PDB file of C-alpha atoms in Angstrom:
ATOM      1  CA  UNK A   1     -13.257   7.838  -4.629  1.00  0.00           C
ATOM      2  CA  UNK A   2     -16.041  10.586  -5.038  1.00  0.00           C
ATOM      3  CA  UNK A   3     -14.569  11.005  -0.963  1.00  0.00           C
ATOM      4  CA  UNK A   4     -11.362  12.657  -1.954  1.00  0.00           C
ATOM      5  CA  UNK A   5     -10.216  15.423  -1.939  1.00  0.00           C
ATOM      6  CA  UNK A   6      -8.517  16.445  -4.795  1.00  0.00           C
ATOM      7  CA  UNK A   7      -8.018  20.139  -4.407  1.00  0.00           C
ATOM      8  CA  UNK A   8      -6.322  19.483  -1.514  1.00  0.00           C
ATOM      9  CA  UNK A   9      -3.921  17.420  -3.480  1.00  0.00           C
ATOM     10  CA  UNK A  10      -3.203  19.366  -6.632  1.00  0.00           C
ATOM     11  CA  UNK A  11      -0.169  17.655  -7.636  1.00  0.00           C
ATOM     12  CA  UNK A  12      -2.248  14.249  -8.019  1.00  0.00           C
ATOM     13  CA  UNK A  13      -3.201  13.677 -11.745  1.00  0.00           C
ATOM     14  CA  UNK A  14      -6.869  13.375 -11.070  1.00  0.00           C
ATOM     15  CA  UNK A  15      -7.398  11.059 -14.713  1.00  0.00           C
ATOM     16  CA  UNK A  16      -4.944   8.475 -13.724  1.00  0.00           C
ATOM     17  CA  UNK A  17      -5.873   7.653 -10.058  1.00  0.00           C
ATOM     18  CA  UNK A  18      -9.629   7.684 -11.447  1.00  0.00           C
ATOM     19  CA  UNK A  19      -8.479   5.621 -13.999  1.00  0.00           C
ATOM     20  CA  UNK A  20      -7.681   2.942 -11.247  1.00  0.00           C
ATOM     21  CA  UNK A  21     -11.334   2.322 -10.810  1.00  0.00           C
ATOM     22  CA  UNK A  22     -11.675   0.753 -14.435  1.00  0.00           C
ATOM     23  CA  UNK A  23      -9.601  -2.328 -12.881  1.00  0.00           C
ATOM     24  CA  UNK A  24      -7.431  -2.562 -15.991  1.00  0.00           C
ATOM     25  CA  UNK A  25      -4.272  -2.682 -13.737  1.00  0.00           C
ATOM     26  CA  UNK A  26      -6.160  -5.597 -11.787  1.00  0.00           C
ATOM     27  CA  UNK A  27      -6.605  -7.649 -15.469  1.00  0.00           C
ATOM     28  CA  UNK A  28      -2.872  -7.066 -16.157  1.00  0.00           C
ATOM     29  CA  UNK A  29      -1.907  -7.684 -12.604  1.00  0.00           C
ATOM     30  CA  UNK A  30      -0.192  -4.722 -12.060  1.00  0.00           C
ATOM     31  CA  UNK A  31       0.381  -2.977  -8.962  1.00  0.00           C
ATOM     32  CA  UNK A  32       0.069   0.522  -7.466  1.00  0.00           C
ATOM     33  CA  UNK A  33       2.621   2.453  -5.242  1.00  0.00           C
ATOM     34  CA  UNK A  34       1.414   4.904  -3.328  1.00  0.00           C
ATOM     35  CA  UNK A  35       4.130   7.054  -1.898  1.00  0.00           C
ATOM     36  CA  UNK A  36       3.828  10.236   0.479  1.00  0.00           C
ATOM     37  CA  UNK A  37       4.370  11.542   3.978  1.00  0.00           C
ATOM     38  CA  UNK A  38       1.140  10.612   5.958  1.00  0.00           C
ATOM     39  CA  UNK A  39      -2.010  12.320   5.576  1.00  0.00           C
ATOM     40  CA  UNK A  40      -2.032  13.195   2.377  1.00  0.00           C
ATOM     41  CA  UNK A  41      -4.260   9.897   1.135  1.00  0.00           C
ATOM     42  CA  UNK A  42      -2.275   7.037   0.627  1.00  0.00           C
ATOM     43  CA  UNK A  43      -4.649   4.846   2.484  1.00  0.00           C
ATOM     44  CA  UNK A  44      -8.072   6.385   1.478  1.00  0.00           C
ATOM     45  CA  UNK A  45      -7.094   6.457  -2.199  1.00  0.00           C
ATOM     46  CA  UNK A  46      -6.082   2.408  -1.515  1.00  0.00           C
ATOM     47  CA  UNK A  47      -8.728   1.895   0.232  1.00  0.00           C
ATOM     48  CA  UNK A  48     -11.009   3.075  -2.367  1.00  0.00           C
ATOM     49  CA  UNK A  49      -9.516   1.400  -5.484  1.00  0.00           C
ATOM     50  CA  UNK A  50     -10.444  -1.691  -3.250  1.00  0.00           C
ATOM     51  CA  UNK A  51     -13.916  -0.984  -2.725  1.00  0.00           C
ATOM     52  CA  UNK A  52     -14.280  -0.767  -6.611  1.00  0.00           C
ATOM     53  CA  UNK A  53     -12.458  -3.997  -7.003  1.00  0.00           C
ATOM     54  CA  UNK A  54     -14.934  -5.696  -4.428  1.00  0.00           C
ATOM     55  CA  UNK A  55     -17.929  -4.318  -6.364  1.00  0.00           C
ATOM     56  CA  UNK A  56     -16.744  -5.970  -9.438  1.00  0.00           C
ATOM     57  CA  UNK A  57     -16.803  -9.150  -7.472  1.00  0.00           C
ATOM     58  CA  UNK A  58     -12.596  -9.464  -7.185  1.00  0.00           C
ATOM     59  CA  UNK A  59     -11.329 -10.829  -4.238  1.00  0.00           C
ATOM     60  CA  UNK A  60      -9.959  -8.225  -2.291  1.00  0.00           C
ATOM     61  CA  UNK A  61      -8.209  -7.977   0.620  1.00  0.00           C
ATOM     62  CA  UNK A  62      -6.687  -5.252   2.915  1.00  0.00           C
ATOM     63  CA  UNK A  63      -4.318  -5.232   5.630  1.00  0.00           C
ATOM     64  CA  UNK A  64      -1.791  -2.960   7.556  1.00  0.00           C
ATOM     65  CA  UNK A  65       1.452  -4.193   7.467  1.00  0.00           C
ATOM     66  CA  UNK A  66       2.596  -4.658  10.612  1.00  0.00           C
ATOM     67  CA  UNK A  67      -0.474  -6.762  11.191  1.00  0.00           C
ATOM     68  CA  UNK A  68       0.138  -8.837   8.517  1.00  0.00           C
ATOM     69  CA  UNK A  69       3.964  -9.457   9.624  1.00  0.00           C
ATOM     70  CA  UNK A  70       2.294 -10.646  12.973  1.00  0.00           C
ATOM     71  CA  UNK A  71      -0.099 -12.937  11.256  1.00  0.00           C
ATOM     72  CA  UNK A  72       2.872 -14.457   8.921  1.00  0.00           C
ATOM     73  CA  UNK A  73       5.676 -14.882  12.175  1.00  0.00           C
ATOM     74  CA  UNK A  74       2.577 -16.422  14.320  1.00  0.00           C
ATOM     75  CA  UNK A  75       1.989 -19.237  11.194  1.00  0.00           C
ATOM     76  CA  UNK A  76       5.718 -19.847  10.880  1.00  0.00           C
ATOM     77  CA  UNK A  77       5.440 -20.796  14.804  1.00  0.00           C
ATOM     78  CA  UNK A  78       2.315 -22.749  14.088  1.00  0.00           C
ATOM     79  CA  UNK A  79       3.735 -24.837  11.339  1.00  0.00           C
ATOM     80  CA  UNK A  80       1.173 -22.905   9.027  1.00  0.00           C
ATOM     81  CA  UNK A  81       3.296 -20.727   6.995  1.00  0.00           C
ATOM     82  CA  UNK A  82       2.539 -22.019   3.487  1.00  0.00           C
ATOM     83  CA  UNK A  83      -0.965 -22.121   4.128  1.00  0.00           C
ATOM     84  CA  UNK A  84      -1.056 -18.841   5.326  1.00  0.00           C
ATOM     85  CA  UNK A  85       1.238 -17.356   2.495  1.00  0.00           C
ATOM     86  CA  UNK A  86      -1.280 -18.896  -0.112  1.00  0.00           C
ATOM     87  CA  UNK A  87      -4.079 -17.573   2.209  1.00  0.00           C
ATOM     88  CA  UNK A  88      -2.641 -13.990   1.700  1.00  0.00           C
ATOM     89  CA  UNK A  89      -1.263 -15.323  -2.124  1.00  0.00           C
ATOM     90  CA  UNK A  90      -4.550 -15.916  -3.643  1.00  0.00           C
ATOM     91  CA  UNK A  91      -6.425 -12.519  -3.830  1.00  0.00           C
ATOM     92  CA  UNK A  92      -6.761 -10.540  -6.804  1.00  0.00           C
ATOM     93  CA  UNK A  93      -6.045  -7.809  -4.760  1.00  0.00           C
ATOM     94  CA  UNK A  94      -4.042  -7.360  -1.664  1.00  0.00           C
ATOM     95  CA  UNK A  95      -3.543  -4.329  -0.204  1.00  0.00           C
ATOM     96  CA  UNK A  96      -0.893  -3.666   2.150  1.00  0.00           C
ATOM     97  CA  UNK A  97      -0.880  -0.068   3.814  1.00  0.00           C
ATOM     98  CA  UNK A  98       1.631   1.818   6.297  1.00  0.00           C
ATOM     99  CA  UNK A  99       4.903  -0.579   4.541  1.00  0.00           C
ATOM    100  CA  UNK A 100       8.058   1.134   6.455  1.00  0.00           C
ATOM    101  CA  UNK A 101       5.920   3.058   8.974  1.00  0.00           C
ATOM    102  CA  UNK A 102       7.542   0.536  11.515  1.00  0.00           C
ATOM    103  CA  UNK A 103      11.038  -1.204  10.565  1.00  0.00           C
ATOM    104  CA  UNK A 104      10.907  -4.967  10.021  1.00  0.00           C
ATOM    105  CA  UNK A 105      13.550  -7.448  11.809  1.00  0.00           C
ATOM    106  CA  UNK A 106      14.869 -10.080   9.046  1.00  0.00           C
ATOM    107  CA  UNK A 107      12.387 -12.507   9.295  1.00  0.00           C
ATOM    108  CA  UNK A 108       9.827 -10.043   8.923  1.00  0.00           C
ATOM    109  CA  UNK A 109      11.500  -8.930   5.738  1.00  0.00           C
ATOM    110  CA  UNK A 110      11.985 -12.138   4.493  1.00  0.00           C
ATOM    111  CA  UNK A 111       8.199 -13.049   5.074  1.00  0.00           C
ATOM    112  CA  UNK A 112       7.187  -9.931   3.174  1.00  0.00           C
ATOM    113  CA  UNK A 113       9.357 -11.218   0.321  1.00  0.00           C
ATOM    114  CA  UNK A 114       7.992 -14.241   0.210  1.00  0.00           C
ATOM    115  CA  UNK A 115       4.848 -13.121  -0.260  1.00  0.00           C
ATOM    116  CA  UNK A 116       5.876 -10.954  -2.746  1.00  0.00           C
ATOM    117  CA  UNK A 117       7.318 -13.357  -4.824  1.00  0.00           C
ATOM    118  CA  UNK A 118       4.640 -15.756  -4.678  1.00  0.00           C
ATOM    119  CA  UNK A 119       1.775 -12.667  -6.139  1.00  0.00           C
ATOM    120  CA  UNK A 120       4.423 -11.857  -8.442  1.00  0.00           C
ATOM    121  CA  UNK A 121       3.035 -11.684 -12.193  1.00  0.00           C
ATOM    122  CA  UNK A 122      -0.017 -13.430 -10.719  1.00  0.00           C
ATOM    123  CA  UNK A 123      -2.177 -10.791  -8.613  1.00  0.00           C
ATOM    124  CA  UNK A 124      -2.024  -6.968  -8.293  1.00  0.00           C
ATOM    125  CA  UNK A 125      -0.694  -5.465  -4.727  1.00  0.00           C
ATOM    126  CA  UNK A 126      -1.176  -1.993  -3.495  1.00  0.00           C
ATOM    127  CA  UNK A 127       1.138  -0.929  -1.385  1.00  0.00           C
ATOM    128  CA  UNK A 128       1.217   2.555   0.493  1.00  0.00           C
ATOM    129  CA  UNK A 129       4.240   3.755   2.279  1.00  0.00           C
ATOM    130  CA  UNK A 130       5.922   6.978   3.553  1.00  0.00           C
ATOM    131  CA  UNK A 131       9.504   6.031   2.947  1.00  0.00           C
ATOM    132  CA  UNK A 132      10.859   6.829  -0.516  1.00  0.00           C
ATOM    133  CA  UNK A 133      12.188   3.829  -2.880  1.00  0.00           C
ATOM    134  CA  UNK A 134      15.656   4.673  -1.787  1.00  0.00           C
ATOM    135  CA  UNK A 135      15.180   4.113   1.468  1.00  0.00           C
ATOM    136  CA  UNK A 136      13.321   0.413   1.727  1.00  0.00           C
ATOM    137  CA  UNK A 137      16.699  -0.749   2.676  1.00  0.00           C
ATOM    138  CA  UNK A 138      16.438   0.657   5.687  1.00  0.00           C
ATOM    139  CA  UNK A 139      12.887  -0.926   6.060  1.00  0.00           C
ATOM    140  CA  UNK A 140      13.936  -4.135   5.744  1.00  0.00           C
ATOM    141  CA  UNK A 141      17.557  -4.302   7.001  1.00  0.00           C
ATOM    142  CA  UNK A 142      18.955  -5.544   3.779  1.00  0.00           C
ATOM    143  CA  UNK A 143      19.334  -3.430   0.665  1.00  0.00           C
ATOM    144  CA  UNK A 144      19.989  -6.912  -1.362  1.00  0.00           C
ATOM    145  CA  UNK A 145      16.490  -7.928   0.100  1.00  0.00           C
ATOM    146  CA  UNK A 146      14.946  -4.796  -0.496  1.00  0.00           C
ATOM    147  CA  UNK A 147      15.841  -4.392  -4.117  1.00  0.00           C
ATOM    148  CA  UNK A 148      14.318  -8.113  -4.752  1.00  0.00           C
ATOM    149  CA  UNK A 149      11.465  -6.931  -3.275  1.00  0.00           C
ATOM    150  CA  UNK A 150      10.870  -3.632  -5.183  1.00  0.00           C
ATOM    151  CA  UNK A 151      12.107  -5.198  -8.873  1.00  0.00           C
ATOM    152  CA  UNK A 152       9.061  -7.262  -8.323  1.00  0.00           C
ATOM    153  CA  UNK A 153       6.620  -4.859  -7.321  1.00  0.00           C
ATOM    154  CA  UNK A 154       7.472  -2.309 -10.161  1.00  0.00           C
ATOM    155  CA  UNK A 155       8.413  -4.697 -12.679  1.00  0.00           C
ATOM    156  CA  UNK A 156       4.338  -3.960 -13.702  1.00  0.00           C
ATOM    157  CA  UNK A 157       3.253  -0.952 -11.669  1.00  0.00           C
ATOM    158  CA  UNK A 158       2.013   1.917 -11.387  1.00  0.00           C
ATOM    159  CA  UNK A 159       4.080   4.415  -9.122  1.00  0.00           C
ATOM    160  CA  UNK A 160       2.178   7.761  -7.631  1.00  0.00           C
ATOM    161  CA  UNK A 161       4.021  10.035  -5.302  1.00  0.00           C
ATOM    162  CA  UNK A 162       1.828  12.474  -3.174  1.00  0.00           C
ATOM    163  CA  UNK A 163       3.322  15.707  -2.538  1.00  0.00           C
ATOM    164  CA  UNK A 164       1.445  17.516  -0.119  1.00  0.00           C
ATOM    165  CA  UNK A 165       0.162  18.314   3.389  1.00  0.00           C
ATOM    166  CA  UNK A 166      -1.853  16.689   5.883  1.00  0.00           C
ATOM    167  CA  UNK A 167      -5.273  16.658   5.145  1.00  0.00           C
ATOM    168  CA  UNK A 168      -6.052  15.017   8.742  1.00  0.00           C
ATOM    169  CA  UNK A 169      -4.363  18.490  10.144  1.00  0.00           C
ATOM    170  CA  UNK A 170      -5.466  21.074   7.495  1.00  0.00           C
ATOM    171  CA  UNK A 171      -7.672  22.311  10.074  1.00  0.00           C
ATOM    172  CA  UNK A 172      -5.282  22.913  13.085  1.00  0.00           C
ATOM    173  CA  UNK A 173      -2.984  24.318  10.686  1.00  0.00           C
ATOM    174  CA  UNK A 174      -5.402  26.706   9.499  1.00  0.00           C
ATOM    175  CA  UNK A 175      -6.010  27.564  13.413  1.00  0.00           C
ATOM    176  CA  UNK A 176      -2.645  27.730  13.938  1.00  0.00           C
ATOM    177  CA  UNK A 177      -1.688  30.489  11.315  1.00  0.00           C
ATOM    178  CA  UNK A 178      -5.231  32.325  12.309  1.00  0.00           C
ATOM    179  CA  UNK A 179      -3.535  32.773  16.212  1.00  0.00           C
ATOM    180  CA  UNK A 180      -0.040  33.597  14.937  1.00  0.00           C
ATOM    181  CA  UNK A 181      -1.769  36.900  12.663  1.00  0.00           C
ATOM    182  CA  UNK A 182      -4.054  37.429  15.423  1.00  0.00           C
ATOM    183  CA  UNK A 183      -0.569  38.013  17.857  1.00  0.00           C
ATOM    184  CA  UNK A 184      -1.417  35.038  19.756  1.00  0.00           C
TER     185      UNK A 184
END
């Protein structure tokens, strides 16, 4: 957390997102919704609140996505679904990054809901995403499926949007507006 950048994100409120390190949101099992075009943090921020969790000896686990789509369709193949569902299921925190980065085909979406259900009211998620709420219907195909999903995740959660730019290109962009004064 000390890592971030916050001046480069002044619309993030600073107290709050430190206040994620206490782990109160982990004891109420509440989850965190990091939304924002990419580059502005999602991930690190996630990624951070993690490492805290893991210090404090909760089981934590984090995974993009996509990956974890793959790893759910291969078990359903396998015949190993449920035990990989309760695999995923039982951490105290799971965090899932890059969530509509890529769209998901209906199994995939129902997967993710399943998975979702099951942590419901029992473990906290993270989940970081570049697509606004209003658009996870387009994520997963469905807007019916979509809307199950997202009552359960901010039925207890806590929802940050990051308006900004890039930090991963603040320094081309910098270079960029140096050659356009410089006539080049």
């Amino acid at each position: 957390m000390d890592d971030f950048d916050f001046s480069f994100q002044p619309t993030l409120n600073r107290d709050m997102i430190r206040g994620f390190t206490d782990l109160r949101f982990i004891e109420q099992k509440e989850n965190i919704l990091f939304i924002g075009s990419p580059g502005v943090g999602k991930t690190h921020l996630s990624v951070a609140i993690g490492v805290e969790a893991a210090r404090h000896r909760n089981s934590t686990y984090f995974i993009h996505c996509n990956d974890m789509i793959l790893q759910l369709k291969r078990a359903r193949l396998e015949n190993r679904l449920e035990q990989r569902l309760k695999f995923f299921a039982k951490y105290k925190l799971l965090i899932i990054d890059e969530v509509g980065f890529l769209p998901l085909d209906d199994e995939a979406s129902k997967l993710f809901f399943q998975l979702i259900s099951r942590r419901y009211e029992n473990h906290s998620t993270i989940i970081t995403t570049n697509k606004s709420l209003s658009q996870w219907g387009e994520i997963f195909g469905d807007s019916v499926l979509a809307n199950a999903i997202l009552d359960r995740l901010l039925h207890h959660c806590h929802l940050v949007k990051i308006i900004g730019k890039s930090y991963r290109t603040k320094d081309l962009t910098k270079e960029l507006n140096d050659s356009s004064e410089d006539g080049v």
